[in-house]
């Protein structure tokens, strides 16, 4: 035992290799491998009669995705909804996070963090279901949305992901020294000017960090859409329907590459803001 | 200045009210004597609760959820802790990509993780979906929760005590057993609780990786959501899910104030 321990102590590289081996095998091989396989499958197709996957390379699935008006509409609708949900959440979350981080006492801060965090973990499905009944014809909030559809989807998704925006912004504001805000005031800046020139630039990475979650979660959602979306579909629904009812896994894979590419482009674009260190 | 403070407090109060309103509606409704979802309820009853406790489908789903959650949490605890030590204690080539890789399963939409694993299991590996495949999938996105909690703790505790232990002649194993592990214990417990809660609530990835005919609690709710005669029992299970998922979060926050979000972000 002692000899093994001493051997490992003298070889930090070996220790690092040991520590990394299992997580890397799991995530690197299993997860990245699965993602790579998904991308490969997107170029295959299914046999029209047997429904079996045929390993034959073609760009047909991508051609359908880009040329078929239905899928184009759904893609634009999905990205639009995800962007709008992100903006709504950022606008709603910022004042809430600001009150938590800058106005509340340390004791109240702890309580408020728990108060915001707890619903984040409460069942996703239950929350979506609650919105379905609240937005229904005789529901308490039916005036918010004309029946089920895009508006109801945006409201529900904004509600579901709001805590994901509040918490990173809260953490960002918590790190922002009060003295900077005070200094700006001492130099004669009014509240709005201080917000625009001091607070916003310094908390921007935190907002972007929050947006990664609100945007990504909205891009891939299909359950909330099924519950409150009425007839309007999002990309997730197309993926789901092609795996289940249509049994066309290759096409589902093709459609699923769209949110992946969008997210990877988004992650690459926001890397320089330092948002990824705020996750 | 005073008006802007008042406005900010109002925004926070209103926001929290909006966040909690639907949850209160769900809780109240599980006691609602009417079978239709109305607000506010006029008469209350405990009948649905007693009926739910004898509902075979729901109980079976609960058991599947617990099994999947416990197994996924166990795997995530081991892998997440190993990764946390590697990334917090060492500087190496490829460190940033590795940390991105740990975040990826929750940074990408759930449906992508779900279909990627579904495709890998069925088409590539030729494995039938079952409880095991769901556990593998859950563990993949639970790793990040444990990882974030342990990293935050490691960062806070530094390395001085471990060095002191080694200086006093303890071996690496002894130091880990008597110094490092006791200091990590509450972070591991918090990470484990949150990983379990995350697994317990997950529906999208589960839909794609659990075998046919099997149900976790969220999938059971989903399958019964649009059946009117099941509505009262669904309301009770929903209420249970709301309450059950808040307990680990509260406990985890008490155990470790390390991360604002409990490590899910």
PDB file of N, CA and C in Angstrom, chain B residues 115-173:
ATOM      1  N   UNK B 115     -31.205  11.398 -28.384  1.00  0.00           N
ATOM      2  CA  UNK B 115     -31.200  10.684 -29.662  1.00  0.00           C
ATOM      3  C   UNK B 115     -29.803  10.153 -29.973  1.00  0.00           C
ATOM      4  N   UNK B 116     -28.760  10.867 -29.560  1.00  0.00           N
ATOM      5  CA  UNK B 116     -27.395  10.389 -29.806  1.00  0.00           C
ATOM      6  C   UNK B 116     -27.172   9.058 -29.090  1.00  0.00           C
ATOM      7  N   UNK B 117     -27.581   8.992 -27.826  1.00  0.00           N
ATOM      8  CA  UNK B 117     -27.394   7.748 -27.076  1.00  0.00           C
ATOM      9  C   UNK B 117     -28.330   6.655 -27.598  1.00  0.00           C
ATOM     10  N   UNK B 118     -29.566   7.028 -27.920  1.00  0.00           N
ATOM     11  CA  UNK B 118     -30.513   6.070 -28.484  1.00  0.00           C
ATOM     12  C   UNK B 118     -29.940   5.426 -29.748  1.00  0.00           C
ATOM     13  N   UNK B 119     -29.400   6.279 -30.616  1.00  0.00           N
ATOM     14  CA  UNK B 119     -28.819   5.814 -31.876  1.00  0.00           C
ATOM     15  C   UNK B 119     -27.594   4.934 -31.620  1.00  0.00           C
ATOM     16  N   UNK B 120     -26.762   5.358 -30.659  1.00  0.00           N
ATOM     17  CA  UNK B 120     -25.544   4.592 -30.368  1.00  0.00           C
ATOM     18  C   UNK B 120     -25.899   3.213 -29.826  1.00  0.00           C
ATOM     19  N   UNK B 121     -26.858   3.157 -28.897  1.00  0.00           N
ATOM     20  CA  UNK B 121     -27.241   1.879 -28.309  1.00  0.00           C
ATOM     21  C   UNK B 121     -27.866   0.955 -29.361  1.00  0.00           C
ATOM     22  N   UNK B 122     -28.854   1.483 -30.091  1.00  0.00           N
ATOM     23  CA  UNK B 122     -29.639   0.622 -30.977  1.00  0.00           C
ATOM     24  C   UNK B 122     -28.936   0.321 -32.295  1.00  0.00           C
ATOM     25  N   UNK B 123     -28.555   1.379 -33.012  1.00  0.00           N
ATOM     26  CA  UNK B 123     -28.021   1.164 -34.350  1.00  0.00           C
ATOM     27  C   UNK B 123     -26.555   0.734 -34.328  1.00  0.00           C
ATOM     28  N   UNK B 124     -25.745   1.407 -33.500  1.00  0.00           N
ATOM     29  CA  UNK B 124     -24.304   1.157 -33.548  1.00  0.00           C
ATOM     30  C   UNK B 124     -23.925  -0.068 -32.718  1.00  0.00           C
ATOM     31  N   UNK B 125     -24.375  -0.108 -31.447  1.00  0.00           N
ATOM     32  CA  UNK B 125     -23.949  -1.195 -30.572  1.00  0.00           C
ATOM     33  C   UNK B 125     -24.902  -2.388 -30.588  1.00  0.00           C
ATOM     34  N   UNK B 126     -26.123  -2.161 -31.055  1.00  0.00           N
ATOM     35  CA  UNK B 126     -27.085  -3.254 -31.111  1.00  0.00           C
ATOM     36  C   UNK B 126     -27.554  -3.731 -29.742  1.00  0.00           C
ATOM     37  N   UNK B 127     -27.574  -2.814 -28.759  1.00  0.00           N
ATOM     38  CA  UNK B 127     -28.072  -3.166 -27.424  1.00  0.00           C
ATOM     39  C   UNK B 127     -29.549  -2.803 -27.335  1.00  0.00           C
ATOM     40  N   UNK B 128     -30.346  -3.672 -26.719  1.00  0.00           N
ATOM     41  CA  UNK B 128     -31.748  -3.324 -26.501  1.00  0.00           C
ATOM     42  C   UNK B 128     -31.851  -2.301 -25.375  1.00  0.00           C
ATOM     43  N   UNK B 129     -32.791  -1.360 -25.539  1.00  0.00           N
ATOM     44  CA  UNK B 129     -32.985  -0.364 -24.488  1.00  0.00           C
ATOM     45  C   UNK B 129     -33.598  -1.030 -23.266  1.00  0.00           C
ATOM     46  N   UNK B 130     -33.180  -0.578 -22.086  1.00  0.00           N
ATOM     47  CA  UNK B 130     -33.715  -1.115 -20.841  1.00  0.00           C
ATOM     48  C   UNK B 130     -33.403  -0.148 -19.730  1.00  0.00           C
ATOM     49  N   UNK B 131     -33.408  -0.650 -18.503  1.00  0.00           N
ATOM     50  CA  UNK B 131     -33.077   0.232 -17.382  1.00  0.00           C
ATOM     51  C   UNK B 131     -31.605   0.638 -17.437  1.00  0.00           C
ATOM     52  N   UNK B 132     -30.750  -0.314 -17.837  1.00  0.00           N
ATOM     53  CA  UNK B 132     -29.311  -0.060 -17.860  1.00  0.00           C
ATOM     54  C   UNK B 132     -28.953   1.100 -18.794  1.00  0.00           C
ATOM     55  N   UNK B 133     -29.563   1.119 -19.980  1.00  0.00           N
ATOM     56  CA  UNK B 133     -29.242   2.184 -20.927  1.00  0.00           C
ATOM     57  C   UNK B 133     -29.687   3.546 -20.380  1.00  0.00           C
ATOM     58  N   UNK B 134     -30.830   3.557 -19.674  1.00  0.00           N
ATOM     59  CA  UNK B 134     -31.290   4.813 -19.075  1.00  0.00           C
ATOM     60  C   UNK B 134     -30.308   5.269 -17.988  1.00  0.00           C
ATOM     61  N   UNK B 135     -29.788   4.303 -17.213  1.00  0.00           N
ATOM     62  CA  UNK B 135     -28.834   4.647 -16.156  1.00  0.00           C
ATOM     63  C   UNK B 135     -27.567   5.255 -16.761  1.00  0.00           C
ATOM     64  N   UNK B 136     -27.083   4.638 -17.838  1.00  0.00           N
ATOM     65  CA  UNK B 136     -25.881   5.164 -18.502  1.00  0.00           C
ATOM     66  C   UNK B 136     -26.136   6.601 -18.965  1.00  0.00           C
ATOM     67  N   UNK B 137     -27.302   6.838 -19.556  1.00  0.00           N
ATOM     68  CA  UNK B 137     -27.629   8.173 -20.048  1.00  0.00           C
ATOM     69  C   UNK B 137     -27.723   9.174 -18.901  1.00  0.00           C
ATOM     70  N   UNK B 138     -28.391   8.791 -17.818  1.00  0.00           N
ATOM     71  CA  UNK B 138     -28.540   9.703 -16.681  1.00  0.00           C
ATOM     72  C   UNK B 138     -27.184  10.036 -16.074  1.00  0.00           C
ATOM     73  N   UNK B 139     -26.334   9.009 -15.926  1.00  0.00           N
ATOM     74  CA  UNK B 139     -25.015   9.248 -15.330  1.00  0.00           C
ATOM     75  C   UNK B 139     -24.242  10.280 -16.151  1.00  0.00           C
ATOM     76  N   UNK B 140     -24.404  10.219 -17.482  1.00  0.00           N
ATOM     77  CA  UNK B 140     -23.658  11.124 -18.363  1.00  0.00           C
ATOM     78  C   UNK B 140     -23.943  12.588 -18.041  1.00  0.00           C
ATOM     79  N   UNK B 141     -25.226  12.932 -17.814  1.00  0.00           N
ATOM     80  CA  UNK B 141     -25.485  14.352 -17.534  1.00  0.00           C
ATOM     81  C   UNK B 141     -25.461  14.677 -16.039  1.00  0.00           C
ATOM     82  N   UNK B 142     -25.369  13.648 -15.171  1.00  0.00           N
ATOM     83  CA  UNK B 142     -25.260  13.918 -13.734  1.00  0.00           C
ATOM     84  C   UNK B 142     -23.813  14.216 -13.318  1.00  0.00           C
ATOM     85  N   UNK B 143     -22.845  13.779 -14.133  1.00  0.00           N
ATOM     86  CA  UNK B 143     -21.438  13.982 -13.786  1.00  0.00           C
ATOM     87  C   UNK B 143     -21.152  15.452 -13.492  1.00  0.00           C
ATOM     88  N   UNK B 144     -21.717  16.332 -14.321  1.00  0.00           N
ATOM     89  CA  UNK B 144     -21.408  17.755 -14.193  1.00  0.00           C
ATOM     90  C   UNK B 144     -21.848  18.309 -12.833  1.00  0.00           C
ATOM     91  N   UNK B 145     -22.935  17.787 -12.286  1.00  0.00           N
ATOM     92  CA  UNK B 145     -23.437  18.289 -11.004  1.00  0.00           C
ATOM     93  C   UNK B 145     -22.456  17.966  -9.881  1.00  0.00           C
ATOM     94  N   UNK B 146     -22.004  16.711  -9.844  1.00  0.00           N
ATOM     95  CA  UNK B 146     -21.029  16.311  -8.840  1.00  0.00           C
ATOM     96  C   UNK B 146     -19.727  17.081  -9.064  1.00  0.00           C
ATOM     97  N   UNK B 147     -19.316  17.131 -10.322  1.00  0.00           N
ATOM     98  CA  UNK B 147     -18.082  17.829 -10.687  1.00  0.00           C
ATOM     99  C   UNK B 147     -18.076  19.269 -10.155  1.00  0.00           C
ATOM    100  N   UNK B 148     -19.148  20.018 -10.440  1.00  0.00           N
ATOM    101  CA  UNK B 148     -19.201  21.417 -10.017  1.00  0.00           C
ATOM    102  C   UNK B 148     -19.143  21.560  -8.505  1.00  0.00           C
ATOM    103  N   UNK B 149     -19.834  20.687  -7.783  1.00  0.00           N
ATOM    104  CA  UNK B 149     -19.804  20.773  -6.323  1.00  0.00           C
ATOM    105  C   UNK B 149     -18.423  20.464  -5.762  1.00  0.00           C
ATOM    106  N   UNK B 150     -17.779  19.425  -6.290  1.00  0.00           N
ATOM    107  CA  UNK B 150     -16.463  19.041  -5.772  1.00  0.00           C
ATOM    108  C   UNK B 150     -15.407  20.080  -6.146  1.00  0.00           C
ATOM    109  N   UNK B 151     -15.469  20.578  -7.385  1.00  0.00           N
ATOM    110  CA  UNK B 151     -14.500  21.602  -7.799  1.00  0.00           C
ATOM    111  C   UNK B 151     -14.591  22.823  -6.893  1.00  0.00           C
ATOM    112  N   UNK B 152     -15.826  23.259  -6.610  1.00  0.00           N
ATOM    113  CA  UNK B 152     -16.000  24.439  -5.764  1.00  0.00           C
ATOM    114  C   UNK B 152     -15.387  24.199  -4.385  1.00  0.00           C
ATOM    115  N   UNK B 153     -15.581  22.987  -3.846  1.00  0.00           N
ATOM    116  CA  UNK B 153     -15.032  22.689  -2.527  1.00  0.00           C
ATOM    117  C   UNK B 153     -13.504  22.617  -2.565  1.00  0.00           C
ATOM    118  N   UNK B 154     -12.954  21.960  -3.586  1.00  0.00           N
ATOM    119  CA  UNK B 154     -11.501  21.841  -3.695  1.00  0.00           C
ATOM    120  C   UNK B 154     -10.850  23.216  -3.794  1.00  0.00           C
ATOM    121  N   UNK B 155     -11.511  24.089  -4.574  1.00  0.00           N
ATOM    122  CA  UNK B 155     -10.978  25.429  -4.756  1.00  0.00           C
ATOM    123  C   UNK B 155     -10.933  26.153  -3.413  1.00  0.00           C
ATOM    124  N   UNK B 156     -11.990  25.945  -2.605  1.00  0.00           N
ATOM    125  CA  UNK B 156     -12.082  26.672  -1.342  1.00  0.00           C
ATOM    126  C   UNK B 156     -11.108  26.131  -0.310  1.00  0.00           C
ATOM    127  N   UNK B 157     -10.863  24.801  -0.321  1.00  0.00           N
ATOM    128  CA  UNK B 157     -10.045  24.266   0.762  1.00  0.00           C
ATOM    129  C   UNK B 157      -8.548  24.298   0.482  1.00  0.00           C
ATOM    130  N   UNK B 158      -8.136  24.564  -0.757  1.00  0.00           N
ATOM    131  CA  UNK B 158      -6.716  24.666  -1.043  1.00  0.00           C
ATOM    132  C   UNK B 158      -5.982  23.367  -0.770  1.00  0.00           C
ATOM    133  N   UNK B 159      -4.648  23.408  -0.697  1.00  0.00           N
ATOM    134  CA  UNK B 159      -3.899  22.168  -0.526  1.00  0.00           C
ATOM    135  C   UNK B 159      -3.051  22.122   0.737  1.00  0.00           C
ATOM    136  N   UNK B 160      -3.160  23.166   1.578  1.00  0.00           N
ATOM    137  CA  UNK B 160      -2.262  23.265   2.740  1.00  0.00           C
ATOM    138  C   UNK B 160      -2.370  22.093   3.701  1.00  0.00           C
ATOM    139  N   UNK B 161      -3.607  21.711   4.031  1.00  0.00           N
ATOM    140  CA  UNK B 161      -3.792  20.654   5.023  1.00  0.00           C
ATOM    141  C   UNK B 161      -3.249  19.333   4.506  1.00  0.00           C
ATOM    142  N   UNK B 162      -3.421  19.083   3.211  1.00  0.00           N
ATOM    143  CA  UNK B 162      -2.911  17.843   2.641  1.00  0.00           C
ATOM    144  C   UNK B 162      -1.388  17.836   2.679  1.00  0.00           C
ATOM    145  N   UNK B 163      -0.786  18.986   2.362  1.00  0.00           N
ATOM    146  CA  UNK B 163       0.670  19.056   2.411  1.00  0.00           C
ATOM    147  C   UNK B 163       1.173  18.829   3.833  1.00  0.00           C
ATOM    148  N   UNK B 164       0.461  19.435   4.790  1.00  0.00           N
ATOM    149  CA  UNK B 164       0.845  19.243   6.194  1.00  0.00           C
ATOM    150  C   UNK B 164       0.788  17.767   6.556  1.00  0.00           C
ATOM    151  N   UNK B 165      -0.271  17.103   6.100  1.00  0.00           N
ATOM    152  CA  UNK B 165      -0.433  15.679   6.389  1.00  0.00           C
ATOM    153  C   UNK B 165       0.720  14.873   5.803  1.00  0.00           C
ATOM    154  N   UNK B 166       1.100  15.191   4.571  1.00  0.00           N
ATOM    155  CA  UNK B 166       2.216  14.482   3.929  1.00  0.00           C
ATOM    156  C   UNK B 166       3.521  14.783   4.667  1.00  0.00           C
ATOM    157  N   UNK B 167       3.701  16.043   5.078  1.00  0.00           N
ATOM    158  CA  UNK B 167       4.922  16.414   5.814  1.00  0.00           C
ATOM    159  C   UNK B 167       5.049  15.625   7.107  1.00  0.00           C
ATOM    160  N   UNK B 168       3.892  15.316   7.705  1.00  0.00           N
ATOM    161  CA  UNK B 168       3.910  14.576   8.963  1.00  0.00           C
ATOM    162  C   UNK B 168       4.057  13.079   8.722  1.00  0.00           C
ATOM    163  N   UNK B 169       4.226  12.687   7.467  1.00  0.00           N
ATOM    164  CA  UNK B 169       4.563  11.302   7.179  1.00  0.00           C
ATOM    165  C   UNK B 169       3.436  10.437   6.682  1.00  0.00           C
ATOM    166  N   UNK B 170       2.248  11.018   6.478  1.00  0.00           N
ATOM    167  CA  UNK B 170       1.144  10.187   6.000  1.00  0.00           C
ATOM    168  C   UNK B 170       1.326   9.883   4.515  1.00  0.00           C
ATOM    169  N   UNK B 171       0.911   8.693   4.108  1.00  0.00           N
ATOM    170  CA  UNK B 171       0.972   8.358   2.687  1.00  0.00           C
ATOM    171  C   UNK B 171      -0.192   9.029   1.976  1.00  0.00           C
ATOM    172  N   UNK B 172      -0.174   8.952   0.641  1.00  0.00           N
ATOM    173  CA  UNK B 172      -1.243   9.553  -0.147  1.00  0.00           C
ATOM    174  C   UNK B 172      -2.595   9.000   0.226  1.00  0.00           C
ATOM    175  N   UNK B 173      -2.682   7.680   0.419  1.00  0.00           N
ATOM    176  CA  UNK B 173      -3.964   7.058   0.748  1.00  0.00           C
ATOM    177  C   UNK B 173      -4.460   7.526   2.109  1.00  0.00           C
TER     178      UNK B 173
END
